[in-house]
GROMACS .gro file of C-alpha atoms in nm:
model
  412
    1MET     CA    1   1.602   1.529   0.472
    2LYS     CA    2   1.260   1.452   0.612
    3MET     CA    3   1.107   1.172   0.812
    4ILE     CA    4   0.911   0.948   0.573
    5PRO     CA    5   0.634   0.720   0.700
    6PRO     CA    6   0.616   0.362   0.573
    7THR     CA    7   0.270   0.409   0.422
    8LEU     CA    8   0.379   0.500   0.070
    9ASP     CA    9   0.023   0.468  -0.058
   10TYR     CA   10  -0.058   0.807   0.092
   11GLY     CA   11   0.190   0.948   0.339
   12ASN     CA   12   0.467   1.029   0.092
   13ILE     CA   13   0.259   1.229  -0.156
   14GLU     CA   14   0.347   1.598  -0.188
   15PHE     CA   15   0.030   1.802  -0.223
   16ASN     CA   16   0.167   2.155  -0.220
   17ILE     CA   17  -0.105   2.229   0.036
   18ARG     CA   18   0.019   2.311   0.383
   19ALA     CA   19  -0.206   2.329   0.684
   20ASP     CA   20  -0.151   2.617   0.918
   21ARG     CA   21   0.107   2.530   1.185
   22LYS     CA   22  -0.149   2.611   1.456
   23ASP     CA   23  -0.395   2.363   1.306
   24LEU     CA   24  -0.134   2.089   1.322
   25LEU     CA   25  -0.032   2.169   1.677
   26ARG     CA   26  -0.397   2.170   1.778
   27ASP     CA   27  -0.417   1.805   1.667
   28LEU     CA   28  -0.103   1.704   1.858
   29LYS     CA   29  -0.260   1.650   2.200
   30PRO     CA   30  -0.574   1.461   2.084
   31LEU     CA   31  -0.361   1.234   1.862
   32MET     CA   32  -0.137   1.152   2.154
   33GLY     CA   33  -0.445   1.078   2.364
   34LEU     CA   34  -0.582   0.860   2.086
   35SER     CA   35  -0.261   0.656   2.076
   36ASN     CA   36  -0.276   0.600   2.452
   37GLU     CA   37  -0.632   0.470   2.425
   38ILE     CA   38  -0.558   0.208   2.158
   39GLU     CA   39  -0.210   0.090   2.259
   40ASP     CA   40  -0.346  -0.194   2.476
   41ILE     CA   41  -0.590  -0.328   2.214
   42LEU     CA   42  -0.428  -0.647   2.082
   43ASP     CA   43  -0.654  -0.704   1.780
   44PRO     CA   44  -0.516  -0.470   1.509
   45TYR     CA   45  -0.854  -0.432   1.336
   46LYS     CA   46  -1.022  -0.330   1.661
   47ALA     CA   47  -0.736  -0.091   1.734
   48ALA     CA   48  -0.755   0.071   1.389
   49ASN     CA   49  -1.135   0.097   1.397
   50GLU     CA   50  -1.120   0.253   1.742
   51ALA     CA   51  -0.853   0.497   1.620
   52ALA     CA   52  -1.078   0.601   1.330
   53ARG     CA   53  -1.372   0.647   1.569
   54LEU     CA   54  -1.167   0.850   1.816
   55ALA     CA   55  -1.030   1.068   1.537
   56ARG     CA   56  -1.384   1.191   1.479
   57LYS     CA   57  -1.471   1.206   1.848
   58TYR     CA   58  -1.166   1.420   1.921
   59LYS     CA   59  -1.236   1.633   1.614
   60ILE     CA   60  -0.896   1.571   1.460
   61GLY     CA   61  -0.847   1.846   1.204
   62LYS     CA   62  -0.926   1.800   0.837
   63HIS     CA   63  -0.574   1.851   0.699
   64LEU     CA   64  -0.330   1.573   0.623
   65ALA     CA   65   0.006   1.743   0.653
   66GLU     CA   66   0.339   1.690   0.822
   67LEU     CA   67   0.550   1.911   1.042
   68GLN     CA   68   0.876   1.962   0.861
   69ALA     CA   69   1.197   1.993   1.060
   70ASP     CA   70   1.461   2.241   0.956
   71VAL     CA   71   1.732   2.009   1.088
   72GLN     CA   72   1.658   1.641   1.141
   73ASP     CA   73   1.981   1.481   1.026
   74ARG     CA   74   2.104   1.382   1.371
   75THR     CA   75   1.771   1.226   1.464
   76LEU     CA   76   1.734   1.042   1.133
   77GLU     CA   77   2.082   0.896   1.173
   78ASP     CA   78   2.030   0.799   1.537
   79LYS     CA   79   2.034   0.419   1.577
   80ARG     CA   80   1.757   0.437   1.834
   81PHE     CA   81   1.534   0.621   1.586
   82LEU     CA   82   1.614   0.365   1.317
   83GLY     CA   83   1.529   0.094   1.567
   84LEU     CA   84   1.185   0.245   1.630
   85GLU     CA   85   1.117   0.261   1.256
   86GLN     CA   86   1.230  -0.100   1.223
   87LYS     CA   87   0.982  -0.203   1.492
   88ILE     CA   88   0.705  -0.057   1.278
   89VAL     CA   89   0.827  -0.251   0.975
   90ILE     CA   90   0.837  -0.573   1.174
   91SER     CA   91   0.491  -0.510   1.317
   92VAL     CA   92   0.339  -0.461   0.972
   93GLU     CA   93   0.494  -0.786   0.847
   94LYS     CA   94   0.436  -1.018   1.141
   95PRO     CA   95   0.122  -1.204   1.257
   96ALA     CA   96  -0.106  -1.037   1.509
   97PRO     CA   97  -0.054  -1.128   1.878
   98VAL     CA   98  -0.406  -1.276   1.890
   99ASP     CA   99  -0.604  -1.510   1.666
  100LEU     CA  100  -0.801  -1.318   1.406
  101PRO     CA  101  -1.130  -1.424   1.245
  102CYS     CA  102  -1.145  -1.545   0.885
  103CYS     CA  103  -1.206  -1.250   0.651
  104THR     CA  104  -1.483  -1.439   0.467
  105PRO     CA  105  -1.821  -1.290   0.563
  106ASP     CA  106  -2.026  -1.506   0.803
  107CYS     CA  107  -1.733  -1.744   0.866
  108ARG     CA  108  -1.675  -1.790   1.238
  109ARG     CA  109  -1.348  -1.982   1.223
  110SER     CA  110  -1.002  -1.841   1.294
  111ALA     CA  111  -0.768  -1.741   1.014
  112VAL     CA  112  -0.449  -1.934   0.950
  113LYS     CA  113  -0.136  -1.721   0.988
  114ASN     CA  114  -0.007  -1.748   0.630
  115SER     CA  115  -0.277  -1.680   0.374
  116HIS     CA  116  -0.131  -1.555   0.045
  117ALA     CA  117  -0.258  -1.234  -0.112
  118LEU     CA  118  -0.092  -1.320  -0.445
  119GLN     CA  119  -0.094  -1.658  -0.621
  120LYS     CA  120   0.174  -1.868  -0.455
  121ASN     CA  121   0.182  -2.125  -0.737
  122GLY     CA  122   0.115  -1.866  -1.004
  123ILE     CA  123   0.274  -1.522  -1.028
  124LEU     CA  124   0.501  -1.567  -0.723
  125ALA     CA  125   0.631  -1.904  -0.844
  126ALA     CA  126   0.703  -1.747  -1.185
  127LEU     CA  127   0.921  -1.482  -1.019
  128ALA     CA  128   1.104  -1.720  -0.783
  129ASP     CA  129   1.447  -1.868  -0.856
  130GLU     CA  130   1.529  -2.240  -0.855
  131ASN     CA  131   1.545  -2.235  -0.475
  132GLY     CA  132   1.204  -2.074  -0.440
  133ARG     CA  133   1.353  -1.740  -0.335
  134ILE     CA  134   1.222  -1.395  -0.416
  135LEU     CA  135   1.302  -1.034  -0.325
  136GLN     CA  136   1.071  -0.799  -0.138
  137THR     CA  137   1.109  -0.424  -0.132
  138LYS     CA  138   1.125  -0.276   0.217
  139ILE     CA  139   0.843  -0.053   0.334
  140THR     CA  140   1.071   0.203   0.493
  141PRO     CA  141   1.378   0.377   0.346
  142PHE     CA  142   1.559   0.336   0.680
  143SER     CA  143   1.580  -0.045   0.666
  144SER     CA  144   1.879  -0.114   0.441
  145SER     CA  145   2.101   0.043   0.178
  146ASP     CA  146   1.949  -0.135  -0.120
  147GLY     CA  147   1.589  -0.145   0.002
  148MET     CA  148   1.551  -0.520  -0.060
  149LYS     CA  149   1.518  -0.832   0.149
  150GLU     CA  150   1.519  -1.195   0.037
  151LEU     CA  151   1.255  -1.446   0.140
  152GLY     CA  152   1.094  -1.769   0.029
  153VAL     CA  153   0.780  -1.766  -0.184
  154ARG     CA  154   0.608  -1.943   0.104
  155TYR     CA  155   0.627  -1.618   0.303
  156ALA     CA  156   0.564  -1.365   0.026
  157SER     CA  157   0.242  -1.163   0.058
  158VAL     CA  158   0.120  -1.364   0.358
  159PHE     CA  159  -0.114  -1.245   0.633
  160PRO     CA  160  -0.368  -1.401   0.873
  161GLY     CA  161  -0.652  -1.392   0.621
  162TYR     CA  162  -0.872  -1.700   0.594
  163CYS     CA  163  -0.948  -2.026   0.770
  164GLN     CA  164  -0.828  -2.354   0.619
  165ASP     CA  165  -1.168  -2.438   0.473
  166CYS     CA  166  -1.212  -2.101   0.302
  167GLU     CA  167  -0.856  -2.115   0.171
  168GLN     CA  168  -0.950  -2.430  -0.021
  169SER     CA  169  -1.307  -2.349  -0.121
  170VAL     CA  170  -1.353  -1.975  -0.169
  171PHE     CA  171  -1.059  -1.917  -0.404
  172ARG     CA  172  -1.062  -2.249  -0.589
  173ARG     CA  173  -1.225  -2.118  -0.904
  174ALA     CA  174  -0.977  -1.831  -0.933
  175GLU     CA  175  -0.671  -2.037  -0.839
  176ILE     CA  176  -0.699  -2.326  -1.087
  177GLN     CA  177  -0.435  -2.330  -1.357
  178ASN     CA  178  -0.518  -2.085  -1.634
  179ALA     CA  179  -0.832  -1.961  -1.459
  180GLU     CA  180  -1.029  -1.729  -1.684
  181ILE     CA  181  -0.973  -1.356  -1.649
  182ASN     CA  182  -1.339  -1.275  -1.600
  183MET     CA  183  -1.528  -1.042  -1.368
  184GLU     CA  184  -1.597  -1.309  -1.104
  185ASN     CA  185  -1.240  -1.439  -1.074
  186VAL     CA  186  -1.074  -1.100  -1.093
  187THR     CA  187  -1.306  -0.942  -0.836
  188LEU     CA  188  -1.235  -1.228  -0.596
  189LEU     CA  189  -0.857  -1.186  -0.634
  190LEU     CA  190  -0.887  -0.810  -0.588
  191TRP     CA  191  -1.087  -0.863  -0.268
  192ARG     CA  192  -0.821  -1.102  -0.136
  193ALA     CA  193  -0.548  -0.846  -0.213
  194LEU     CA  194  -0.744  -0.574  -0.035
  195CYS     CA  195  -0.784  -0.787   0.277
  196PHE     CA  196  -0.403  -0.813   0.280
  197ILE     CA  197  -0.360  -0.437   0.246
  198ARG     CA  198  -0.618  -0.367   0.516
  199TYR     CA  199  -0.435  -0.597   0.758
  200ARG     CA  200  -0.104  -0.420   0.696
  201ARG     CA  201  -0.265  -0.080   0.744
  202ALA     CA  202  -0.428  -0.192   1.070
  203GLN     CA  203  -0.094  -0.324   1.194
  204GLU     CA  204   0.068   0.006   1.104
  205VAL     CA  205  -0.189   0.210   1.296
  206LYS     CA  206  -0.127  -0.006   1.601
  207ALA     CA  207   0.254   0.014   1.564
  208ARG     CA  208   0.249   0.391   1.513
  209ALA     CA  209   0.031   0.433   1.819
  210MET     CA  210   0.284   0.237   2.025
  211VAL     CA  211   0.565   0.470   1.912
  212VAL     CA  212   0.361   0.780   1.993
  213SER     CA  213   0.253   0.656   2.336
  214LYS     CA  214   0.604   0.574   2.455
  215PRO     CA  215   0.871   0.830   2.555
  216GLU     CA  216   1.159   0.699   2.341
  217MET     CA  217   1.089   0.915   2.036
  218TYR     CA  218   1.059   1.228   2.248
  219ASN     CA  219   1.380   1.153   2.438
  220ILE     CA  220   1.569   1.109   2.110
  221SER     CA  221   1.433   1.437   1.976
  222LYS     CA  222   1.520   1.618   2.298
  223GLU     CA  223   1.878   1.490   2.300
  224ASN     CA  224   1.925   1.591   1.935
  225GLU     CA  225   1.760   1.930   1.991
  226ASP     CA  226   1.502   1.837   1.728
  227THR     CA  227   1.154   1.927   1.849
  228PHE     CA  228   0.986   1.842   1.520
  229THR     CA  229   1.054   1.472   1.470
  230ALA     CA  230   0.854   1.361   1.771
  231ALA     CA  231   0.562   1.577   1.662
  232ALA     CA  232   0.592   1.447   1.307
  233SER     CA  233   0.565   1.089   1.436
  234VAL     CA  234   0.221   1.181   1.572
  235PHE     CA  235   0.106   1.308   1.234
  236HIS     CA  236   0.232   0.991   1.065
  237LEU     CA  237  -0.017   0.812   1.291
  238LYS     CA  238  -0.284   1.037   1.143
  239ASN     CA  239  -0.177   0.940   0.790
  240SER     CA  240  -0.186   0.572   0.890
  241ILE     CA  241  -0.543   0.605   1.017
  242TYR     CA  242  -0.641   0.766   0.688
  243SER     CA  243  -0.485   0.484   0.487
  244TYR     CA  244  -0.659   0.222   0.701
  245LYS     CA  245  -0.995   0.389   0.647
  246MET     CA  246  -0.937   0.389   0.271
  247SER     CA  247  -0.841   0.019   0.257
  248ASP     CA  248  -1.127  -0.085   0.489
  249ARG     CA  249  -1.375   0.098   0.270
  250TRP     CA  250  -1.241  -0.084  -0.034
  251VAL     CA  251  -1.261  -0.427   0.135
  252ASN     CA  252  -1.627  -0.369   0.216
  253SER     CA  253  -1.708  -0.228  -0.126
  254VAL     CA  254  -1.546  -0.509  -0.326
  255GLY     CA  255  -1.678  -0.764  -0.077
  256ASP     CA  256  -2.032  -0.648  -0.159
  257GLN     CA  257  -1.963  -0.732  -0.522
  258VAL     CA  258  -1.802  -1.071  -0.444
  259TRP     CA  259  -2.065  -1.187  -0.195
  260GLY     CA  260  -2.365  -0.992  -0.316
  261SER     CA  261  -2.526  -0.888  -0.642
  262LYS     CA  262  -2.372  -0.543  -0.685
  263SER     CA  263  -2.170  -0.457  -0.994
  264GLU     CA  264  -2.002  -0.125  -0.926
  265LEU     CA  265  -1.645  -0.178  -1.049
  266ALA     CA  266  -1.479  -0.078  -1.375
  267ILE     CA  267  -1.201  -0.332  -1.431
  268ALA     CA  268  -0.917  -0.339  -1.683
  269SER     CA  269  -0.627  -0.577  -1.738
  270ILE     CA  270  -0.279  -0.520  -1.877
  271GLU     CA  271  -0.116  -0.833  -2.017
  272PHE     CA  272   0.264  -0.845  -2.022
  273GLU     CA  273   0.513  -1.047  -2.219
  274GLU     CA  274   0.758  -0.985  -1.936
  275LEU     CA  275   0.712  -0.839  -1.589
  276PRO     CA  276   0.983  -0.885  -1.323
  277PHE     CA  277   0.770  -0.786  -1.024
  278ALA     CA  278   0.425  -0.838  -0.870
  279GLY     CA  279   0.221  -0.658  -0.611
  280CYS     CA  280  -0.119  -0.539  -0.501
  281GLY     CA  281  -0.248  -0.228  -0.337
  282VAL     CA  282  -0.463   0.085  -0.323
  283ILE     CA  283  -0.336   0.381  -0.524
  284PRO     CA  284  -0.488   0.725  -0.450
  285ILE     CA  285  -0.526   0.948  -0.756
  286PRO     CA  286  -0.483   1.304  -0.621
  287ILE     CA  287  -0.364   1.448  -0.953
  288GLY     CA  288  -0.483   1.369  -1.304
  289PHE     CA  289  -0.286   1.349  -1.627
  290ASP     CA  290  -0.412   1.700  -1.703
  291ARG     CA  291  -0.231   1.819  -1.384
  292ARG     CA  292  -0.556   1.912  -1.209
  293THR     CA  293  -0.573   1.834  -0.837
  294HIS     CA  294  -0.872   1.671  -0.675
  295PHE     CA  295  -1.078   1.884  -0.433
  296ASN     CA  296  -1.032   1.626  -0.152
  297ILE     CA  297  -0.655   1.665  -0.147
  298GLY     CA  298  -0.531   1.713   0.208
  299LYS     CA  299  -0.868   1.646   0.375
  300PHE     CA  300  -0.847   1.392   0.655
  301HIS     CA  301  -1.219   1.314   0.672
  302SER     CA  302  -1.270   1.275   0.294
  303ILE     CA  303  -1.142   0.982   0.089
  304LEU     CA  304  -0.947   1.053  -0.227
  305PRO     CA  305  -1.040   0.882  -0.556
  306SER     CA  306  -0.831   0.569  -0.602
  307LEU     CA  307  -0.745   0.263  -0.808
  308ILE     CA  308  -0.696  -0.087  -0.670
  309PHE     CA  309  -0.477  -0.348  -0.833
  310THR     CA  310  -0.344  -0.701  -0.807
  311THR     CA  311  -0.118  -0.925  -1.017
  312MET     CA  312  -0.197  -1.271  -1.157
  313LEU     CA  313  -0.059  -1.521  -1.407
  314ARG     CA  314  -0.245  -1.680  -1.699
  315GLU     CA  315  -0.092  -1.906  -1.967
  316GLY     CA  316   0.255  -1.794  -1.865
  317HIS     CA  317   0.181  -1.423  -1.900
  318PRO     CA  318   0.162  -1.180  -1.606
  319HIS     CA  319  -0.145  -0.957  -1.582
  320ILE     CA  320  -0.190  -0.648  -1.368
  321ILE     CA  321  -0.559  -0.598  -1.292
  322PHE     CA  322  -0.675  -0.243  -1.216
  323ALA     CA  323  -1.019  -0.146  -1.089
  324CYS     CA  324  -1.206   0.161  -0.972
  325ARG     CA  325  -1.561   0.239  -0.874
  326ARG     CA  326  -1.790   0.321  -1.165
  327ALA     CA  327  -1.916   0.622  -0.970
  328ASP     CA  328  -1.558   0.749  -0.928
  329TYR     CA  329  -1.531   0.942  -1.254
  330TRP     CA  330  -1.195   1.092  -1.162
  331SER     CA  331  -1.021   0.754  -1.123
  332GLN     CA  332  -1.214   0.607  -1.412
  333GLY     CA  333  -1.085   0.884  -1.637
  334PHE     CA  334  -0.729   0.820  -1.517
  335LEU     CA  335  -0.770   0.448  -1.590
  336LYS     CA  336  -0.912   0.510  -1.937
  337ILE     CA  337  -0.610   0.721  -2.030
  338LEU     CA  338  -0.378   0.443  -1.912
  339MET     CA  339  -0.563   0.185  -2.118
  340THR     CA  340  -0.545   0.392  -2.438
  341MET     CA  341  -0.171   0.460  -2.416
  342ASP     CA  342   0.081   0.327  -2.662
  343ARG     CA  343   0.207   0.002  -2.507
  344HIS     CA  344   0.568   0.125  -2.498
  345LEU     CA  345   0.468   0.439  -2.308
  346LEU     CA  346   0.247   0.229  -2.080
  347ALA     CA  347   0.545   0.006  -1.999
  348ALA     CA  348   0.723   0.318  -1.872
  349TYR     CA  349   0.433   0.435  -1.656
  350ILE     CA  350   0.336   0.107  -1.491
  351PRO     CA  351   0.652   0.049  -1.278
  352GLN     CA  352   0.627   0.406  -1.148
  353ILE     CA  353   0.258   0.382  -1.063
  354ILE     CA  354   0.284   0.034  -0.908
  355LEU     CA  355   0.603   0.094  -0.707
  356GLY     CA  356   0.506   0.445  -0.607
  357GLY     CA  357   0.159   0.336  -0.500
  358SER     CA  358   0.255   0.023  -0.306
  359ASP     CA  359   0.420  -0.017   0.031
  360THR     CA  360   0.592  -0.333  -0.091
  361ILE     CA  361   0.633  -0.540  -0.408
  362TYR     CA  362   0.786  -0.879  -0.486
  363LEU     CA  363   1.068  -0.891  -0.738
  364SER     CA  364   1.251  -1.158  -0.933
  365LYS     CA  365   1.587  -1.223  -0.768
  366ARG     CA  366   1.719  -1.352  -1.099
  367TYR     CA  367   1.619  -1.033  -1.280
  368TRP     CA  368   1.763  -0.803  -1.013
  369ALA     CA  369   2.097  -0.986  -0.992
  370HIS     CA  370   2.163  -1.072  -1.357
  371GLU     CA  371   1.929  -0.894  -1.599
  372ALA     CA  372   1.856  -0.546  -1.467
  373THR     CA  373   2.081  -0.270  -1.599
  374GLU     CA  374   2.200   0.016  -1.381
  375ARG     CA  375   1.933   0.230  -1.544
  376ASP     CA  376   1.666  -0.030  -1.459
  377ARG     CA  377   1.778  -0.032  -1.097
  378CYS     CA  378   1.761   0.348  -1.081
  379ILE     CA  379   1.408   0.349  -1.224
  380LEU     CA  380   1.280   0.084  -0.983
  381MET     CA  381   1.451   0.220  -0.672
  382HIS     CA  382   1.359   0.580  -0.752
  383SER     CA  383   0.997   0.484  -0.814
  384GLN     CA  384   0.962   0.347  -0.461
  385ALA     CA  385   1.012   0.694  -0.310
  386MET     CA  386   0.857   0.889  -0.596
  387LYS     CA  387   0.597   1.155  -0.528
  388PHE     CA  388   0.279   1.104  -0.726
  389PRO     CA  389   0.300   1.411  -0.956
  390GLN     CA  390   0.634   1.285  -1.089
  391MET     CA  391   0.473   0.963  -1.207
  392VAL     CA  392   0.314   1.129  -1.508
  393PHE     CA  393   0.655   1.207  -1.655
  394PRO     CA  394   0.829   0.877  -1.744
  395PHE     CA  395   1.155   1.047  -1.840
  396TRP     CA  396   1.366   0.731  -1.829
  397GLY     CA  397   1.140   0.508  -2.033
  398ALA     CA  398   1.053   0.148  -1.947
  399PRO     CA  399   1.289  -0.081  -1.754
  400ASP     CA  400   1.422  -0.377  -1.950
  401GLY     CA  401   1.207  -0.675  -1.862
  402VAL     CA  402   0.878  -0.479  -1.868
  403SER     CA  403   0.700  -0.545  -2.197
  404VAL     CA  404   0.326  -0.485  -2.252
  405LEU     CA  405   0.133  -0.711  -2.491
  406ARG     CA  406  -0.218  -0.565  -2.477
  407THR     CA  407  -0.483  -0.401  -2.261
  408PHE     CA  408  -0.849  -0.493  -2.231
  409GLY     CA  409  -1.149  -0.414  -2.016
  410LEU     CA  410  -1.388  -0.645  -1.833
  411THR     CA  411  -1.764  -0.594  -1.821
  412LYS     CA  412  -2.052  -0.772  -1.651
   0.00000   0.00000   0.00000
């Protein structure tokens, strides 16, 4: 059993590329120093940006890899270790300890604490039960036995994103009932989703740094005669920094298209008859359908090709919107293959790609309790911890409740 970081959008991918043990140990001291330098920065964005800057200053090595323990069972079962992991989960979910600025460019007002990344009165309302309740998958396998928590739609996909004025004005055109699925609306919703992901990644960098800079993890490892887990926690910080850099780059890139005149995205939509979950995220594409691996795999200072996605509702039908950069031919090729699949095969792939590429999704409580079969539950729960190469083999087929109507592309 190995220690798994909460960032499932990168940290849990198996690359079959292992950095030399000496290279990893060489990074240990500078990463610990980095964590000490950012632990007192309250603003998570400033902390994450400083961590990314220091990673270059300290010449953190190029490889993204984890130290694997031969025996970690005692540490992984230790309640104190589980408590530290839970603190990271809580930190990612909760508001920052300071007021944060509105994400809208040139806005100088403070963000409200509960901006929604997904449509509260759209896709989330469609998934909620009669009491407005919904399920959220946990972002760490250590949190509970079934990996789910219940919450109200009011608190699903929220983060300190935008001021009150921007909440009402910026997203109005994309939030009206049955808003058109066009380039302008979809790009705006993708940008909002990316701001949410960036916030969670910044919070995770900060939380990981706090774990590394305190002695608890090292004391637990020492008592359990497990020298690797404490070191591995340092390298999970490295993975978190990488994921933050990727999401921040996407926010800026899509923001240029929303607020400027650039048109650099290839966008496609999948319309569903039924879809029991919703989410948004950044999905790295390290391996193609042809089983080739990208040359940036394992490189800390190079960004992997990736897709971004969000979920919306139009005329009662859920849509998952995917996008990639036009200049990213690797991801664009992956997306084109998805869009040309038979819709039954596509219905099998989508849950694996979405759940495997997201740190959290929102799920219909009604579906999970009364409609999902045991096979459906296995597919959905297994997909959360799935390694990316497995996603191109949908052995179990599509879960009941996932039914694709059509696919189409958007152009400008």
